[in-house]
Amino acid sequence: VFGEEAFLPPTQTEQGGLFAVQNFEIGPLRAEIGARYERTAVEAREFDLLGTPDQRRSFNAYSASAGASL
């Protein structure tokens, strides 16, 4: 948010993620599994109107999935 009406501090966001997907067949069964990891870090720089110090937060997200069909 920029300008005179800005009420949020400027932020910088960094994100990174890893994922893996595996497909396989066992006879007539077809299956797939997957997993994902993501890390996000957000840094809010000082905002003059509020006089708050710099703040940094980080978050981790995990997910997994599996499916099968005949």
PDB file of C-alpha atoms in Angstrom, residues 5-27:
ATOM      1  CA  GLU A   5      -3.833   6.918   2.773  1.00  0.00           C
ATOM      2  CA  ALA A   6      -1.562   3.936   3.395  1.00  0.00           C
ATOM      3  CA  PHE A   7      -2.368   2.262   6.709  1.00  0.00           C
ATOM      4  CA  LEU A   8      -0.127  -0.815   6.342  1.00  0.00           C
ATOM      5  CA  PRO A   9       3.666  -0.832   6.507  1.00  0.00           C
ATOM      6  CA  PRO A  10       5.746  -1.806   3.465  1.00  0.00           C
ATOM      7  CA  THR A  11       6.590  -5.515   3.547  1.00  0.00           C
ATOM      8  CA  GLN A  12       9.066  -7.865   1.947  1.00  0.00           C
ATOM      9  CA  THR A  13       8.048 -11.493   1.419  1.00  0.00           C
ATOM     10  CA  GLU A  14      10.319 -14.459   0.737  1.00  0.00           C
ATOM     11  CA  GLN A  15       8.913 -17.869  -0.204  1.00  0.00           C
ATOM     12  CA  GLY A  16      10.444 -21.220  -1.000  1.00  0.00           C
ATOM     13  CA  GLY A  17       9.004 -24.658  -1.466  1.00  0.00           C
ATOM     14  CA  LEU A  18       9.861 -28.266  -2.179  1.00  0.00           C
ATOM     15  CA  PHE A  19       7.560 -30.913  -3.558  1.00  0.00           C
ATOM     16  CA  ALA A  20       7.670 -34.497  -4.753  1.00  0.00           C
ATOM     17  CA  VAL A  21       5.192 -36.610  -6.706  1.00  0.00           C
ATOM     18  CA  GLN A  22       5.466 -40.348  -7.337  1.00  0.00           C
ATOM     19  CA  ASN A  23       3.313 -42.435  -9.686  1.00  0.00           C
ATOM     20  CA  PHE A  24       3.376 -46.224  -9.710  1.00  0.00           C
ATOM     21  CA  GLU A  25       1.433 -49.263 -10.919  1.00  0.00           C
ATOM     22  CA  ILE A  26       0.974 -52.600  -9.169  1.00  0.00           C
ATOM     23  CA  GLY A  27      -0.936 -54.906 -11.457  1.00  0.00           C
TER      24      GLY A  27
END
